[in-house]
Coordinates of C-alpha atoms in Angstrom, one line a residue:
X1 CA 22.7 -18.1 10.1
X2 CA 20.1 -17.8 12.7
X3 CA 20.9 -15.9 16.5
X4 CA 18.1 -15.8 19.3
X5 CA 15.9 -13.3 19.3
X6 CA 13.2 -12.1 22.1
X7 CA 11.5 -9.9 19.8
X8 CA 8.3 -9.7 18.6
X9 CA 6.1 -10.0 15.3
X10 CA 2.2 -8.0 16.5
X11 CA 2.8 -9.4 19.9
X12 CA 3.5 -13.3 18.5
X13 CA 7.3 -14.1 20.2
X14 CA 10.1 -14.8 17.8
X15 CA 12.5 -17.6 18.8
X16 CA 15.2 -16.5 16.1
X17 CA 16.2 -13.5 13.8
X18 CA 18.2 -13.5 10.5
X19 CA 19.5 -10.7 8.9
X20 CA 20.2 -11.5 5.1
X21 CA 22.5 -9.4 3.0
X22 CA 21.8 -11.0 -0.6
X23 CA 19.2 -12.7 -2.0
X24 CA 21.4 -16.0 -1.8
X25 CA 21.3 -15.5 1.9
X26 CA 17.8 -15.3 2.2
X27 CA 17.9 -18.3 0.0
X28 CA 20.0 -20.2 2.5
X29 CA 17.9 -19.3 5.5
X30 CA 14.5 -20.3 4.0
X31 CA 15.7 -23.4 2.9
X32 CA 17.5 -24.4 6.7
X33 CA 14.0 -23.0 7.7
X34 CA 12.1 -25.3 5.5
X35 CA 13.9 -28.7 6.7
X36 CA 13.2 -27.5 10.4
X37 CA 9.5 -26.3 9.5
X38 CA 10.4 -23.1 11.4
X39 CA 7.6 -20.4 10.8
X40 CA 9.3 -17.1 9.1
X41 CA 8.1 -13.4 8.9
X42 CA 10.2 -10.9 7.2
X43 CA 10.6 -7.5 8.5
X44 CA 12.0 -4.1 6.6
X45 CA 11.8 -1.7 8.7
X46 CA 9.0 -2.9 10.7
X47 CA 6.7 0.0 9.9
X48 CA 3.6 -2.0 8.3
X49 CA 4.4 -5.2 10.4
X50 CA 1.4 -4.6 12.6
X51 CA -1.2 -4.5 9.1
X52 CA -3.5 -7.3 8.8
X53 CA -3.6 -10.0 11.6
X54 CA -0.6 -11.3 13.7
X55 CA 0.7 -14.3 12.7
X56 CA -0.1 -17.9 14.0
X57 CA 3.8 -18.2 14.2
X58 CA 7.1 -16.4 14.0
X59 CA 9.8 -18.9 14.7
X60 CA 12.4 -16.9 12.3
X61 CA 12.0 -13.4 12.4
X62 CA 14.0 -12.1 8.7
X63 CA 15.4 -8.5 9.2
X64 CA 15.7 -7.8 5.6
X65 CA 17.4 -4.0 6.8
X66 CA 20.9 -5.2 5.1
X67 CA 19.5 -5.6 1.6
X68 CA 19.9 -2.4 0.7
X69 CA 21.0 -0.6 -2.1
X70 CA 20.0 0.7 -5.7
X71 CA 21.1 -1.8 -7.8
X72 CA 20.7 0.4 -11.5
X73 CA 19.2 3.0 -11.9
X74 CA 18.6 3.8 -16.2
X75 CA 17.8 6.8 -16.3
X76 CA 17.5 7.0 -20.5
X77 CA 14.7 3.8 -20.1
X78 CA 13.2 5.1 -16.9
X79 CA 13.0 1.8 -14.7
X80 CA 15.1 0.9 -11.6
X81 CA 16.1 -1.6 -9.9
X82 CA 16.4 -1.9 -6.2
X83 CA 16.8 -3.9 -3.3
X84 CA 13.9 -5.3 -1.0
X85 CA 15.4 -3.9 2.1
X86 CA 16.5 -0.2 0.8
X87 CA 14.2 2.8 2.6
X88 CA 11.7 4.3 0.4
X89 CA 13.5 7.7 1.0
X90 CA 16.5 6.6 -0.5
X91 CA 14.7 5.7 -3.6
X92 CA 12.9 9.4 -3.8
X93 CA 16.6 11.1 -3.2
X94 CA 18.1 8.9 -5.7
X95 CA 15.9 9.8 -8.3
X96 CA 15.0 13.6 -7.4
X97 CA 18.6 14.8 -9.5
X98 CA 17.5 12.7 -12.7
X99 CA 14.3 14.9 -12.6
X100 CA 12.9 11.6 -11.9
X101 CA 10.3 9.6 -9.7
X102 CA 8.6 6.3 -8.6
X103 CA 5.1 8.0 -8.5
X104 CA 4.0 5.4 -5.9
X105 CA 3.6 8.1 -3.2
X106 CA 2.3 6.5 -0.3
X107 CA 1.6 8.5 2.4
X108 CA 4.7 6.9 4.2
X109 CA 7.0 7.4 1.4
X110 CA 7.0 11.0 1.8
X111 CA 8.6 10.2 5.8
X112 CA 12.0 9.8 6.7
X113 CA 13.7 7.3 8.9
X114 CA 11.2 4.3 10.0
X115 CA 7.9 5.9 9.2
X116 CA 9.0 5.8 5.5
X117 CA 9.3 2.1 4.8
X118 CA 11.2 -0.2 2.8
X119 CA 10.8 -1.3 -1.0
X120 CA 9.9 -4.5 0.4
X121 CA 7.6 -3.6 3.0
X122 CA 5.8 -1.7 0.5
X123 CA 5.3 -4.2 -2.1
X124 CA 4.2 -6.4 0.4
X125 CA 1.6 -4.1 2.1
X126 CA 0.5 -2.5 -1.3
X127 CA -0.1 1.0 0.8
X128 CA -2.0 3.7 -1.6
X129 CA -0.9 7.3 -2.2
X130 CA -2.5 10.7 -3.4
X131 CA -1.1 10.0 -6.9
X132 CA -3.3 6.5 -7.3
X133 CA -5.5 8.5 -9.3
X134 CA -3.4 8.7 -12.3
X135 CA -0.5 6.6 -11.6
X136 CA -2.2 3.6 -10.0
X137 CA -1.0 1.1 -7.3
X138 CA 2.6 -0.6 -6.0
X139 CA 1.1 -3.4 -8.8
X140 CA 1.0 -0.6 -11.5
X141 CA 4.6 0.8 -11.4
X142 CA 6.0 -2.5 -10.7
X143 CA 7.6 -4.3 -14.1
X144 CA 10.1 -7.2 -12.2
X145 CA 10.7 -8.9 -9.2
X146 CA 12.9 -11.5 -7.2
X147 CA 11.3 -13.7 -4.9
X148 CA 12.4 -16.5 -2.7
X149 CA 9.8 -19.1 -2.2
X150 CA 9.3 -21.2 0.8
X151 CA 11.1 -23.9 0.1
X152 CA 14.6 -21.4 -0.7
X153 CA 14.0 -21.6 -4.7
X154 CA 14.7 -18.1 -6.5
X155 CA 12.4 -17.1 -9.0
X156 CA 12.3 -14.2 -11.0
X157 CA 9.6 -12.1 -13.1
X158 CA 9.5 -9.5 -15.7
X159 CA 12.3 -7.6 -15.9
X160 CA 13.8 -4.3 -16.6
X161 CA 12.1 -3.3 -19.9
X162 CA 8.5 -2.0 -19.7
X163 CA 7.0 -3.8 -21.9
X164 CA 7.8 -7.1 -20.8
X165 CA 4.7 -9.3 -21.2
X166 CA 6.6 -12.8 -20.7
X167 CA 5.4 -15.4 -18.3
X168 CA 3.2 -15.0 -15.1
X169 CA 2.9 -11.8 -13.6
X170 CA 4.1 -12.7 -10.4
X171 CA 4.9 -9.5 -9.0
X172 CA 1.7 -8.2 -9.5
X173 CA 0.0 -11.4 -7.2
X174 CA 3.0 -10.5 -4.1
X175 CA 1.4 -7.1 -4.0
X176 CA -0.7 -6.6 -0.7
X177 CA 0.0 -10.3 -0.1
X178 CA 1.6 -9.2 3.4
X179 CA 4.8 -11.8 3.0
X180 CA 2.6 -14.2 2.7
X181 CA 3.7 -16.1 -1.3
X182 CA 7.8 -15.5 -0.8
X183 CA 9.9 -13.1 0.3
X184 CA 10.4 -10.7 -2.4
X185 CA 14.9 -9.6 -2.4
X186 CA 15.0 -7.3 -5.6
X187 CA 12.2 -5.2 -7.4
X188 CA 12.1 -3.2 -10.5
X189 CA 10.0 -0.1 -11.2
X190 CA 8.7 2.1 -14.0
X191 CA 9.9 5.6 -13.1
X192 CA 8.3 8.7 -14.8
X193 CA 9.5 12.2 -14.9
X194 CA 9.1 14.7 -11.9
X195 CA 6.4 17.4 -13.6
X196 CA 7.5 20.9 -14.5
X197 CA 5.1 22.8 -12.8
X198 CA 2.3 21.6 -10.5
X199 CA -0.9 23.2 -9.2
X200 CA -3.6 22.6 -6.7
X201 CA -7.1 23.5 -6.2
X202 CA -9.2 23.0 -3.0
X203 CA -12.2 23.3 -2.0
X204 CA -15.0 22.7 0.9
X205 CA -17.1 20.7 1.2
X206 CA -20.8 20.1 3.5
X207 CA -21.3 16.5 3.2
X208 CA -20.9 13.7 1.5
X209 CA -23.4 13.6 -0.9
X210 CA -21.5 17.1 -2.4
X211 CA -18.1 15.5 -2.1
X212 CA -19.3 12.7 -4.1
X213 CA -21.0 14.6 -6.9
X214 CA -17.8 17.3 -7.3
X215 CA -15.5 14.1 -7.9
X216 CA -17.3 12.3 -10.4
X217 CA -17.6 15.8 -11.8
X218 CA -13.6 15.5 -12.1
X219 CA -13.3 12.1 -13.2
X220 CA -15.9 13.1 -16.4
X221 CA -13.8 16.4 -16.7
X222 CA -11.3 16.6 -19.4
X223 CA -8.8 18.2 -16.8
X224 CA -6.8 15.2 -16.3
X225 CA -5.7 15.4 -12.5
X226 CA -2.7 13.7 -10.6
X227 CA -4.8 13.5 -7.6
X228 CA -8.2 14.2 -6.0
X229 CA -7.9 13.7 -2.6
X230 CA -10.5 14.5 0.5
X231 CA -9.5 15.0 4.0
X232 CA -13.2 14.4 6.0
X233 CA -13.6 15.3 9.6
X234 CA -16.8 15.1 11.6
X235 CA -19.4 16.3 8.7
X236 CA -17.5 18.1 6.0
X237 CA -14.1 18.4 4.9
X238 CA -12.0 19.7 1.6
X239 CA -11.5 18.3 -1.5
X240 CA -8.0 19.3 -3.1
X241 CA -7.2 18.6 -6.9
X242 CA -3.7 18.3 -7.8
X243 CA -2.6 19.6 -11.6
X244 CA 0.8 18.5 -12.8
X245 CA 2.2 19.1 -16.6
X246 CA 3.9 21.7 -18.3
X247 CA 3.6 25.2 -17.1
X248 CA 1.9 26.6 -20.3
X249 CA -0.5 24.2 -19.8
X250 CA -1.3 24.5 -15.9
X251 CA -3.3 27.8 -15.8
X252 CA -6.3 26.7 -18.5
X253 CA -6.8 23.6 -16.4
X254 CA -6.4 24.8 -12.6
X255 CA -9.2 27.9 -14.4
X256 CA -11.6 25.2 -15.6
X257 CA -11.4 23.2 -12.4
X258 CA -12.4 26.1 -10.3
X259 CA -14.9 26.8 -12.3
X260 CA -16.2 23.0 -12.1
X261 CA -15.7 22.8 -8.2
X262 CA -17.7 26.4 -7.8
X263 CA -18.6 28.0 -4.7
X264 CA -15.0 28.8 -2.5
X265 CA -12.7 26.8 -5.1
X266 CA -9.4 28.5 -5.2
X267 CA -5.8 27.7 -6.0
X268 CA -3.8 26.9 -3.5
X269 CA -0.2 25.3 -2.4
X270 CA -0.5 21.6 -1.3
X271 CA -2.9 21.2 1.8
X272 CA -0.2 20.1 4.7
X273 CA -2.6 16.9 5.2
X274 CA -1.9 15.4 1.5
X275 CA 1.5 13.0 2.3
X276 CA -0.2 12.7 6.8
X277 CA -2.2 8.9 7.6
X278 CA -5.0 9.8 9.5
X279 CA -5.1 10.1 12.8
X280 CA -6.3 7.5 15.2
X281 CA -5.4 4.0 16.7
X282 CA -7.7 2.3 14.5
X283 CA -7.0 2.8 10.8
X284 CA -10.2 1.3 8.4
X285 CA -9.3 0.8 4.5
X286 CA -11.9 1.4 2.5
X287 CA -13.3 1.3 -1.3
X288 CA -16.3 1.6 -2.6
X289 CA -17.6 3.1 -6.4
X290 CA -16.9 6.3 -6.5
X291 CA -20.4 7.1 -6.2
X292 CA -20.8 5.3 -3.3
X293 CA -18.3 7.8 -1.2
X294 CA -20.8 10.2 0.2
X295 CA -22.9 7.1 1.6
X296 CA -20.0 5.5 3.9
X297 CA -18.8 9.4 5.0
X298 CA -22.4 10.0 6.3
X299 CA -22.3 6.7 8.1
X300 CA -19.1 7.2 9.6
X301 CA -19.2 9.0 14.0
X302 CA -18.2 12.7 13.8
X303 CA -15.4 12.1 15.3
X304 CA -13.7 9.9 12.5
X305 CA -11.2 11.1 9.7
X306 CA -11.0 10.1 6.2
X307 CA -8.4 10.7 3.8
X308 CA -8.2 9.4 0.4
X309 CA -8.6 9.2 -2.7
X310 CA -12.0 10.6 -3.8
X311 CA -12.0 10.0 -7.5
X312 CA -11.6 6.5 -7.0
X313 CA -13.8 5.9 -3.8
X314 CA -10.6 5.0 -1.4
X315 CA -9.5 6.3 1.9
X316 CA -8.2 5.3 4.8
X317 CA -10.4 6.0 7.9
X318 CA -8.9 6.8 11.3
X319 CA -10.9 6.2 14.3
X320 CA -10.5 5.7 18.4
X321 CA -11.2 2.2 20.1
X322 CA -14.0 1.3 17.4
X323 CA -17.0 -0.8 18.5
X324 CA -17.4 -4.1 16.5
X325 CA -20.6 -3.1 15.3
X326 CA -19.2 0.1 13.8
X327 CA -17.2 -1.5 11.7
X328 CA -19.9 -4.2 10.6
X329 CA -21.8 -1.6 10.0
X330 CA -19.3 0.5 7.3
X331 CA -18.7 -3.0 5.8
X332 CA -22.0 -3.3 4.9
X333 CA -21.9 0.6 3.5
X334 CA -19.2 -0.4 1.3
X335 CA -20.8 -3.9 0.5
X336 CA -23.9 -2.2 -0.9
X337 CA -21.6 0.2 -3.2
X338 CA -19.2 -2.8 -4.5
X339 CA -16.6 -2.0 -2.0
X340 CA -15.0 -3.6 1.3
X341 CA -13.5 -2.5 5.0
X342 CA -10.8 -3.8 6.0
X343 CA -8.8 -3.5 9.8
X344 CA -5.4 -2.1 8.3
X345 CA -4.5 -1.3 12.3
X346 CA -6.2 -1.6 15.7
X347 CA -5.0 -2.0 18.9
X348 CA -5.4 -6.2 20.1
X349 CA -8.5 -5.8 21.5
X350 CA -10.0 -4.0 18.3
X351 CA -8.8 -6.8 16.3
X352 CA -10.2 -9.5 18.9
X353 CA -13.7 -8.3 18.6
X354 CA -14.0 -8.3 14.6
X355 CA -12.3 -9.8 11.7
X356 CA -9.6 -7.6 9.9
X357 CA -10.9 -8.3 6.6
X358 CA -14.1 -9.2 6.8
X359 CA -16.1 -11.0 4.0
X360 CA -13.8 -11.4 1.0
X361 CA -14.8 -12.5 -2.6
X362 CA -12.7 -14.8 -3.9
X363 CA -11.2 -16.6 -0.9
X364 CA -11.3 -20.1 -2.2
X365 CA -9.0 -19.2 -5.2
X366 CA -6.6 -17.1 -3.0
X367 CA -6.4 -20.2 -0.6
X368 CA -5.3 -22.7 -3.5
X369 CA -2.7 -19.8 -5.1
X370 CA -1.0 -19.7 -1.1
X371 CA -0.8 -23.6 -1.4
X372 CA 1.3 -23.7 -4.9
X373 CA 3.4 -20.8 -3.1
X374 CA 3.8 -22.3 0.2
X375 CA 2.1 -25.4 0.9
X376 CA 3.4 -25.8 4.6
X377 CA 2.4 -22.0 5.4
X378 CA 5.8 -21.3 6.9
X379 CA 5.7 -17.6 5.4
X380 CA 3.4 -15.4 8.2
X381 CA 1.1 -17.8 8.4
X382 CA -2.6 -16.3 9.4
X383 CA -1.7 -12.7 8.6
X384 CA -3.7 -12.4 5.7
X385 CA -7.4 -13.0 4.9
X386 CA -9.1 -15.6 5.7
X387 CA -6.1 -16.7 8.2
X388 CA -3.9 -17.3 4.9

């Protein structure tokens, strides 16, 4: 059940590796885990592993790579079902011929081979994507799950009918919980058709202040966009709209949005920087109100990128070897707008200097939820806020 190992979780040693095929497998290794009190961090393909903090401990290191595979796929109801450990690219071809899609489209989805992720890995690390705007998060599109707790028990949650409204939502509270509740083996997703025709519209933008006022322009507009993403560099940036529906209905809407954006607004294919992370071996991620955007931009150093959704006040920030104060000091941006700053990726001695997530509302409640879930904190124990 469990080999050495002398590999690695964020620079934490693992003693042992597993590498599960079924969800009774899993099963069987978290329970031998449990009656050794051996520490266990699961691993898809191991391209989020380094988000949040590194764990206290990572006695069992759970390779979930061989729980692969589309499990159904109905077509006629729109959900599937899928395995934790299946890439995220698999799930994009697999839909593609049905004229089909899981609209999560995260950044990494978009990437073959490791960069892309796993199922798993992005339930766990909740990652947001261009089409948050109209589609919402991993927490949105997700209607089922199986989980193995701690202790080995299976549990399981919704199921594969959309509007299931039985029991806890327990998928929804594994979102972004970083493996932290249970290890989750099977997930099921609303899918929704891939559009007929699709349009963009982009324009510059001076400073923050404009960006800011142009996408709460949107968001009161009756154009109903996809996506209204900014990429920000030093002190101005584009703004690119993306329009997705039936073709008779594209051209009214792309016409009204240039005229709303003004000034060099034009249609244009999809900017190359849509589906790219920012640059940078820091990675900040941020939300504030959507009027609050034009604030943390003008606080951020020239040399920072930002990428994200505008509409909603989120992006990812991408800087270079980041003081501690800097950080502090977008924190208490985003604080004064009703948003937060959190560390998604630093290098060690970025992480060293300043807590990844910072001041957290709510901590007390998440602390007594991880106890139900995992009393003995054997699942990545420390990786998530407040050292949960």
């Amino acid at each position: 059940m469990l080999t050495e190992s002398s590999d690695a979780v964020d620079g934490v040693p693992v003693r042992y590796a597993a590498r599960p095929t079924s969800t009774s497998d899993v099963a069987d290794v978290l329970r031998h885990t449990a009656a050794e009190n051996l520490a266990v961090v699961a691993r898809g393909s191991g391209s989020k592993l380094s988000w949040g903090r590194p764990p206290e401990r990572a006695d069992v290191l759970l390779d979930l790579s061989g729980l692969t595979g589309i499990v159904d796929h109905a077509a006629g109801d729109l959900v599937l079902r899928v395995r934790a450990g299946t890439p995220m690219s698999t799930v994009v071809d697999t839909l593609a011929p049905a004229g089909q899609r899981l609209a999560l489209a995260t950044r990494l989805a978009g990437q073959r081979g490791p960069l892309g992720g796993t199922v798993g890995g992005t339930i766990a690390a909740n990652p947001p994507g261009p089409l948050r705007y109209a589609y919402g998060m991993v927490r949105d599109l997700l209607i089922g799950v199986t989980v193995v707790r701690a202790d080995g028990a299976v549990a399981h949650s919704g199921g594969a009918v959309v509007k299931n409204v039985a029991g806890y939502d327990l998928g929804k509270l594994l979102c972004g919980s970083l493996g932290t509740l249970g290890i989750v083996t099977e997930a099921v997703f609303r899918l929704h058709p891939t559009p007929e025709s699709t349009a963009v519209v982009a324009k510059t933008v001076g400073s923050g202040d404009e960006a800011t006022r142009l996408a709460v322009a949107i968001r009161h507009s009756q154009v109903a966009p996809s996506g209204v993403e900014l990429n920000w560099t030093g002190s101005g940036g584009t703004i690119a709209v993306l329009v997705e529906g039936v073709a008779g209905g594209i051209e009214a809407r792309t016409d009204a949005l240039v005229g709303l954006l003004g000034g060099d607004a034009e249609i244009t294919a999809l900017p190359d920087w849509w589906h790219e992370p920012v640059a940078g071996n820091t990675i900040l991620r941020a939300a504030v109100a959507p009027t609050g955007l034009g604030a943390l931009l003008d606080a951020m150093p020239d040399s920072a990128v930002a990428r994200g959704c505008a509409g909603l006040g989120t992006v990812h920030i991408g800087l270079i070897n980041p003081s501690a104060d800097l950080i502090v000091t977008l924190r208490k941006v985003a604080q004064a707008h009703d948003g937060t700053v959190w560390v998604e990726q630093a290098p060690a001695a970025v992480r060293q200097a300043v807590d990844s997530f910072g001041p957290v509302p709510a901590l007390s409640l998440m602390r007594r939820v991880k106890r139900q879930f995992d009393p003995d904190r054997r699942l990545s124990p420390g990786r998530f806020v407040g050292g949960i």
